[in-house]
Amino acid sequence: MSTVEIDYSKHAAVINLQNYLRVKCVHPDVNYDDTINFLTAQATAMGLPQKHVLSPNNPVLLITWEGLQPELPSILLNSHMDTVPVEGTWKHAPFAAEIEDGNIYGRGTQDMKSASIQHLEAVRALIAKGKRLKRTVHLSFVPDEEKGGERGMREFVKTEAFRSLNVGFALDEGLANAGEEYLVFSGEKTKWQMKIVCTGKAGHGSMFLPDNSGEKVRHIINRFMELRDKYRQQLVDDASLTIGDVTTINLTKLEGGVLTNIVPEKFTATFDIRLATTVNHELFENMINRWCKEAGSGVTIEFESKDPYTPPTRMDNSNAYWVAMKGSIENMGISITQRTLPATSDARFLRSHCPVLNFTPMRRVPPMPHQTDERLPLQVFVEGIQVYENILQAVGNVQ
Ligand code: ZN
């Protein structure tokens, strides 16, 4: 028997994805108008009510498919509308949504316009089949995720519009996996970004002057880099660990200096730190304060971001939604690997309000978010619609 190659390029959902990928929604000068118009038209075509929240500059669109028992906590499928800019030379124009060898190319094919269309297509398919779920399903389309979500999800969860959704369980973006199984992320590392300011006495570059800003910044960099080595080694030594399980530390900016023959008053070192879920935040901060003291007088911390600790969502029998979701995926013969998300997503704002898992149905494809030639196999995209259909029927009917 020969394997029949299915041509997915004429699939209505694929054409819908192509149309969505061609609507630019790109930072830094992002404009959401065309995207909102596109998504609004989708809801109208499906006969579903919609609601607009937050401001036109940072809009949130909610599309609702009411359940048979709307008083039950609802299901939320979240996706962000914005994408990162395009860099490098692309094989196919990044906003043309061209298809080659079964792959669709374009900015947002993985992160995460494909999921937005899958959410819509799954609901569309269920409605077309005459299905009704017990629970109400909300699709949220949020702005600003690629900038950190401070003007998007962070604000949205504070609104009455969000509270009134009464979300019982939510799904937000995950990551593609090159292997056979799906990755599901129960939590994410905590982002701390900080500038360590090292001040001292300015002086001539030909002396050994005391109170030296260079000595202080060296001490700080050494301490951070020693700890970085330790965490990196843990990842090397223990094959069961992934990048989501260990704290990462990176020196991302070094600033200071005026002239070659002047010892400057100030050097600053900026670090991007992603704390593993096992790290005690108080002890970690105390340690950095201690390093600053050791470095000498006039060494201070300025936090650029300091996210709070959010406990991971439970992935055990106490979470009936997870049990239902897991069953629906495994019934398709697909296995699941549980991880901690190595980066941050909007889920960190949602997670203190409801259980949320980071999951996008992308397997047999390497993760390519933010990359040149970002692409997704059409087969993976179409399979994902069926996966969402099955998940919705499972979690939407949880007792
Ligand atoms: Zn994303």
Coordinates of C-alpha atoms and ligand atoms in Angstrom, one line a residue:
M1 CA 0.0 0.0 0.0
S2 CA 1.3 3.4 -0.8
T3 CA 0.9 6.3 1.5
V4 CA -1.5 8.9 0.2
E5 CA -0.2 12.4 0.6
I6 CA -3.2 14.6 1.6
D7 CA -3.2 18.1 0.2
Y8 CA -4.3 20.3 3.0
S9 CA -3.8 23.5 1.1
K10 CA -7.5 23.7 -0.1
H11 CA -8.8 23.1 3.5
A12 CA -11.1 25.9 4.5
A13 CA -9.3 26.2 7.9
V14 CA -6.0 26.5 6.1
I15 CA -7.3 29.3 3.8
N16 CA -8.7 31.0 6.9
L17 CA -5.2 30.8 8.5
Q18 CA -3.6 32.2 5.4
N19 CA -6.0 35.2 5.5
Y20 CA -5.2 35.8 9.2
L21 CA -1.4 35.5 8.7
R22 CA -1.7 38.2 6.0
V23 CA -3.2 40.7 8.5
K24 CA -0.2 42.3 10.0
C25 CA -0.2 42.8 13.8
V26 CA 3.5 43.5 14.4
H27 CA 5.5 45.3 17.0
P28 CA 6.9 47.8 17.5
D29 CA 4.2 50.1 16.0
V30 CA 1.5 47.5 16.4
N31 CA -2.0 48.4 15.2
Y32 CA -4.8 46.0 16.2
D33 CA -7.6 47.5 14.0
D34 CA -7.4 45.1 11.0
T35 CA -6.9 42.1 13.3
I36 CA -10.0 43.0 15.4
N37 CA -12.0 43.5 12.2
F38 CA -10.9 40.1 10.9
L39 CA -11.7 38.3 14.2
T40 CA -15.0 40.2 14.6
A41 CA -16.1 39.0 11.1
Q42 CA -15.3 35.4 12.2
A43 CA -17.6 35.7 15.2
T44 CA -20.3 37.3 13.1
A45 CA -20.1 34.5 10.5
M46 CA -20.4 31.9 13.3
G47 CA -23.3 33.8 14.9
L48 CA -21.5 34.1 18.2
P49 CA -21.7 37.1 20.5
Q50 CA -18.6 39.2 21.0
K51 CA -17.4 41.8 23.5
H52 CA -14.7 44.4 23.3
V53 CA -12.7 45.2 26.4
L54 CA -9.9 47.6 27.3
S55 CA -8.8 50.4 24.9
P56 CA -8.7 50.6 21.1
N57 CA -4.9 50.8 21.4
N58 CA -4.8 47.6 23.4
P59 CA -8.1 45.8 22.7
V60 CA -9.2 42.5 24.0
L61 CA -11.9 40.6 22.0
L62 CA -14.1 38.0 23.6
I63 CA -16.1 35.6 21.6
T64 CA -18.5 33.4 23.5
W65 CA -20.2 30.1 22.8
E66 CA -22.7 29.6 25.5
G67 CA -23.1 26.2 27.1
L68 CA -26.3 24.4 28.2
Q69 CA -25.5 25.2 31.8
P70 CA -24.0 28.7 31.6
E71 CA -24.0 29.0 35.4
L72 CA -21.1 26.5 35.5
P73 CA -17.5 27.8 35.5
S74 CA -16.5 28.4 31.9
I75 CA -13.6 27.3 29.7
L76 CA -11.3 29.9 28.3
L77 CA -9.1 29.5 25.2
N78 CA -6.7 32.4 25.1
S79 CA -4.4 33.6 22.3
H80 CA -2.5 36.8 21.7
M81 CA -3.0 38.7 18.5
D82 CA 0.4 40.4 18.3
T83 CA 3.6 39.1 16.8
V84 CA 7.3 40.0 17.0
P85 CA 8.9 41.9 14.1
V86 CA 10.6 40.2 11.2
E87 CA 14.3 39.9 11.0
G88 CA 16.7 38.2 8.6
T89 CA 16.1 37.0 5.1
W90 CA 13.1 34.8 4.6
K91 CA 12.6 32.0 2.1
H92 CA 9.0 33.2 1.7
A93 CA 7.7 36.7 2.4
P94 CA 6.8 36.6 6.1
F95 CA 3.2 38.0 5.6
A96 CA 2.3 36.1 2.4
A97 CA 1.3 32.8 4.1
E98 CA 2.8 30.8 1.2
I99 CA 2.8 27.0 1.3
E100 CA 5.7 24.8 0.3
D101 CA 6.1 21.1 0.8
G102 CA 3.2 21.0 3.2
N103 CA 4.5 23.8 5.4
I104 CA 2.9 27.2 5.8
Y105 CA 5.4 30.0 6.2
G106 CA 4.9 33.2 8.0
R107 CA 5.3 35.3 11.1
G108 CA 2.8 33.9 13.6
T109 CA 2.5 30.4 12.2
Q110 CA 3.7 29.0 15.5
D111 CA 3.4 32.0 17.8
M112 CA 0.5 32.0 17.9
K113 CA -1.9 32.9 15.1
S114 CA -2.4 29.3 14.2
A115 CA -3.8 28.6 17.6
S116 CA -6.2 31.5 17.3
I117 CA -7.6 30.0 14.1
Q118 CA -7.6 26.5 15.6
H119 CA -9.7 27.8 18.5
L120 CA -12.2 29.4 16.1
E121 CA -12.2 26.4 13.8
A122 CA -12.8 23.9 16.6
V123 CA -15.8 25.8 17.9
R124 CA -17.1 26.3 14.3
A125 CA -16.8 22.5 13.7
L126 CA -18.5 21.6 16.9
I127 CA -21.4 23.9 16.1
A128 CA -21.6 22.6 12.6
K129 CA -21.9 19.1 14.0
G130 CA -24.8 20.2 16.2
K131 CA -22.9 19.7 19.4
R132 CA -23.7 21.6 22.6
L133 CA -21.4 21.6 25.7
K134 CA -22.5 22.0 29.3
R135 CA -20.0 24.7 29.9
T136 CA -19.7 28.0 28.2
V137 CA -16.5 28.4 26.0
H138 CA -14.9 31.8 25.7
L139 CA -12.2 32.6 23.2
S140 CA -10.1 35.6 24.2
F141 CA -7.8 37.5 21.8
V142 CA -5.4 39.7 23.7
P143 CA -2.9 42.4 22.8
D144 CA 0.6 43.2 24.0
E145 CA 1.8 39.7 24.9
E146 CA 5.1 40.1 23.0
K147 CA 5.8 43.2 24.9
G148 CA 5.2 41.5 28.3
G149 CA 1.4 41.6 28.5
E150 CA 1.4 44.5 30.9
R151 CA -1.1 46.4 28.7
G152 CA -3.0 43.3 27.8
M153 CA -3.6 40.2 30.0
R154 CA -2.4 41.9 33.1
E155 CA -5.0 44.6 32.8
F156 CA -7.7 42.3 31.4
V157 CA -7.8 40.0 34.5
K158 CA -8.5 43.1 36.6
T159 CA -11.7 43.9 34.7
E160 CA -15.3 43.1 35.6
A161 CA -15.6 41.7 32.1
F162 CA -13.0 39.0 33.0
R163 CA -14.5 38.3 36.4
S164 CA -17.9 37.8 34.9
L165 CA -16.5 35.1 32.6
N166 CA -16.2 32.9 35.8
V167 CA -13.4 30.9 34.2
G168 CA -13.0 27.4 35.6
F169 CA -10.1 26.3 33.3
A170 CA -8.0 28.0 30.7
L171 CA -5.5 27.1 28.0
D172 CA -2.9 29.5 26.8
E173 CA 0.1 29.1 24.5
G174 CA 2.6 26.4 24.8
L175 CA 5.5 25.3 22.6
A176 CA 6.0 23.1 19.6
N177 CA 7.8 19.8 20.1
A178 CA 10.0 18.1 17.5
G179 CA 9.1 14.7 19.0
E180 CA 5.9 12.6 18.7
E181 CA 4.3 13.8 21.9
Y182 CA 2.6 17.0 22.9
L183 CA 4.2 19.2 25.5
V184 CA 1.9 20.6 28.3
F185 CA 3.3 23.2 30.6
S186 CA 1.9 23.5 34.2
G187 CA 3.7 26.7 35.1
E188 CA 6.4 29.0 34.1
K189 CA 9.6 30.4 35.5
T190 CA 9.5 33.8 37.2
K191 CA 11.0 36.7 35.4
W192 CA 13.4 39.0 37.4
Q193 CA 15.3 41.6 35.4
M194 CA 17.6 43.8 37.3
K195 CA 20.3 46.5 36.9
I196 CA 23.1 46.4 39.5
V197 CA 24.4 49.9 39.9
C198 CA 28.1 50.1 41.1
T199 CA 29.3 53.5 42.1
G200 CA 32.7 54.7 43.2
K201 CA 35.0 57.6 43.0
A202 CA 36.0 58.9 39.6
G203 CA 39.7 59.5 39.0
H204 CA 42.6 59.3 36.7
G205 CA 43.2 56.2 34.6
S206 CA 46.8 56.0 35.6
M207 CA 46.3 55.4 39.4
F208 CA 45.3 52.6 41.8
L209 CA 42.5 54.7 43.4
P210 CA 40.3 53.2 46.2
D211 CA 36.5 53.0 46.0
N212 CA 36.7 51.7 42.4
S213 CA 33.6 51.1 40.4
G214 CA 35.3 48.5 38.2
E215 CA 36.3 46.3 41.1
K216 CA 32.7 46.4 42.3
V217 CA 31.1 45.5 39.0
R218 CA 33.7 42.7 38.7
H219 CA 32.6 41.2 42.0
I220 CA 29.0 41.4 41.0
I221 CA 29.5 39.8 37.6
N222 CA 31.7 37.0 39.1
R223 CA 29.0 36.1 41.7
F224 CA 26.2 36.0 39.1
M225 CA 28.4 34.0 36.6
E226 CA 29.5 31.5 39.3
L227 CA 25.8 30.8 40.1
R228 CA 25.1 30.7 36.3
D229 CA 27.8 28.0 36.0
K230 CA 26.2 26.0 38.8
Y231 CA 22.8 26.0 37.2
R232 CA 24.1 25.2 33.8
Q233 CA 26.1 22.3 35.2
Q234 CA 22.9 20.9 36.9
L235 CA 21.3 20.8 33.5
V236 CA 24.3 19.0 32.0
D237 CA 24.5 16.5 34.9
D238 CA 20.9 15.5 35.2
A239 CA 19.3 14.2 32.0
S240 CA 15.9 14.3 33.5
L241 CA 16.0 18.1 33.7
T242 CA 15.0 20.5 30.9
I243 CA 15.6 24.2 30.6
G244 CA 12.3 24.9 32.2
D245 CA 13.5 23.2 35.4
V246 CA 16.6 25.3 36.2
T247 CA 17.1 29.0 36.9
T248 CA 18.8 30.8 34.0
I249 CA 21.0 33.9 34.5
N250 CA 22.3 36.1 31.7
L251 CA 24.3 39.3 31.7
T252 CA 22.5 41.3 29.0
K253 CA 23.9 44.8 29.3
L254 CA 27.1 46.5 30.6
E255 CA 27.1 50.3 30.7
G256 CA 29.6 52.9 32.0
G257 CA 32.6 54.9 31.2
V258 CA 33.2 58.3 29.6
L259 CA 36.8 58.5 28.5
T260 CA 39.6 55.9 28.3
N261 CA 41.8 57.7 30.8
I262 CA 39.0 58.3 33.4
V263 CA 37.9 55.7 36.0
P264 CA 34.1 56.3 35.9
E265 CA 31.9 57.0 38.8
K266 CA 29.5 54.3 37.7
F267 CA 29.2 51.0 36.0
T268 CA 26.0 49.1 35.7
A269 CA 25.4 45.4 34.9
T270 CA 22.0 44.2 33.8
F271 CA 20.9 40.6 34.3
D272 CA 17.9 38.7 32.9
I273 CA 17.0 36.0 35.4
R274 CA 14.3 33.3 35.1
L275 CA 13.7 31.7 38.4
A276 CA 12.8 28.0 38.5
T277 CA 9.6 27.2 40.3
T278 CA 11.6 25.6 43.1
V279 CA 13.5 28.8 44.0
N280 CA 12.6 30.6 47.3
H281 CA 12.3 34.2 46.2
E282 CA 13.1 35.8 49.5
L283 CA 16.3 33.8 50.0
F284 CA 17.3 34.5 46.4
E285 CA 16.9 38.3 46.8
N286 CA 18.7 38.2 50.2
M287 CA 21.6 36.5 48.4
I288 CA 21.8 39.3 45.8
N289 CA 21.7 41.9 48.5
R290 CA 24.5 40.2 50.3
W291 CA 26.6 40.2 47.1
C292 CA 26.0 43.9 46.7
K293 CA 27.2 44.5 50.3
E294 CA 30.3 42.4 49.6
A295 CA 31.1 44.4 46.5
G296 CA 31.5 47.6 48.5
S297 CA 29.6 50.7 49.3
G298 CA 27.3 52.3 46.7
V299 CA 26.2 49.1 45.1
T300 CA 22.4 49.0 44.6
I301 CA 19.7 46.9 42.8
E302 CA 17.2 48.5 40.5
F303 CA 14.5 46.0 39.4
E304 CA 13.2 46.3 35.9
S305 CA 10.8 43.5 36.5
K306 CA 10.2 41.4 39.5
D307 CA 7.3 39.0 38.9
P308 CA 5.7 37.3 42.0
Y309 CA 5.8 33.6 42.5
T310 CA 2.8 31.8 41.1
P311 CA 2.3 28.2 42.0
P312 CA 2.0 25.8 39.0
T313 CA -1.4 24.5 37.9
R314 CA -2.0 21.0 39.3
M315 CA -1.7 18.2 36.8
D316 CA -3.1 15.3 38.9
N317 CA -6.4 13.8 39.8
S318 CA -7.4 16.8 41.8
N319 CA -7.8 18.8 38.6
A320 CA -10.8 17.3 36.8
Y321 CA -10.3 19.5 33.8
W322 CA -6.8 18.1 33.3
V323 CA -7.9 14.6 33.7
A324 CA -10.6 15.2 31.0
M325 CA -8.1 16.9 28.7
K326 CA -5.5 14.3 29.1
G327 CA -8.0 11.5 28.4
S328 CA -9.2 13.2 25.2
I329 CA -5.6 13.5 23.9
E330 CA -4.5 10.0 24.8
N331 CA -7.7 8.7 23.2
M332 CA -6.2 10.0 19.9
G333 CA -3.1 7.9 20.5
I334 CA -1.0 10.9 21.3
S335 CA 1.1 11.0 24.5
I336 CA 1.9 14.0 26.6
T337 CA 5.0 15.2 28.4
Q338 CA 4.7 17.6 31.3
R339 CA 7.1 20.5 31.5
T340 CA 7.7 24.0 33.0
L341 CA 7.6 26.7 30.4
P342 CA 11.2 28.1 30.0
A343 CA 10.0 31.6 29.1
T344 CA 7.0 33.7 30.3
S345 CA 3.5 34.0 28.8
D346 CA 0.3 35.7 29.6
A347 CA -0.6 32.6 31.7
R348 CA 1.3 34.1 34.6
F349 CA -1.4 36.8 35.0
L350 CA -4.2 34.2 34.5
R351 CA -2.8 31.6 36.8
S352 CA -3.7 33.4 40.1
H353 CA -7.3 33.5 39.0
C354 CA -7.9 30.0 37.5
P355 CA -6.1 26.8 36.6
V356 CA -4.3 27.3 33.3
L357 CA -2.1 25.1 31.2
N358 CA 0.2 26.2 28.4
F359 CA -0.6 24.0 25.5
T360 CA -0.6 24.4 21.7
P361 CA -1.1 21.2 19.7
M362 CA 2.2 21.3 17.8
R363 CA 4.2 18.1 17.6
R364 CA 6.6 16.6 15.0
V365 CA 7.8 20.2 14.4
P366 CA 10.8 22.0 16.0
P367 CA 9.8 25.1 18.0
M368 CA 10.4 28.2 15.9
P369 CA 8.8 31.1 17.7
H370 CA 10.3 34.5 16.8
Q371 CA 12.6 32.8 14.2
T372 CA 13.3 33.5 10.5
D373 CA 11.2 31.2 8.3
E374 CA 8.8 30.5 11.1
R375 CA 6.5 27.7 9.7
L376 CA 4.1 25.0 10.6
P377 CA 3.3 21.8 8.7
L378 CA -0.4 22.0 7.5
Q379 CA -0.9 18.4 8.8
V380 CA 0.0 19.6 12.3
F381 CA -2.3 22.6 12.0
V382 CA -5.3 20.5 10.9
E383 CA -4.6 17.8 13.5
G384 CA -4.6 20.5 16.1
I385 CA -8.2 21.6 15.2
Q386 CA -9.4 18.0 15.9
V387 CA -7.4 18.0 19.2
Y388 CA -9.1 21.2 20.3
E389 CA -12.5 19.8 19.3
N390 CA -11.9 16.8 21.5
I391 CA -10.4 18.8 24.4
L392 CA -13.4 21.1 24.4
Q393 CA -15.9 18.3 24.4
A394 CA -14.0 16.8 27.3
V395 CA -13.4 19.8 29.5
G396 CA -16.6 21.5 28.5
N397 CA -18.6 18.6 29.8
V398 CA -16.7 18.1 33.1
Q399 CA -19.3 17.7 35.9
Ligands
ZN1 ZN 3.4 33.8 21.9

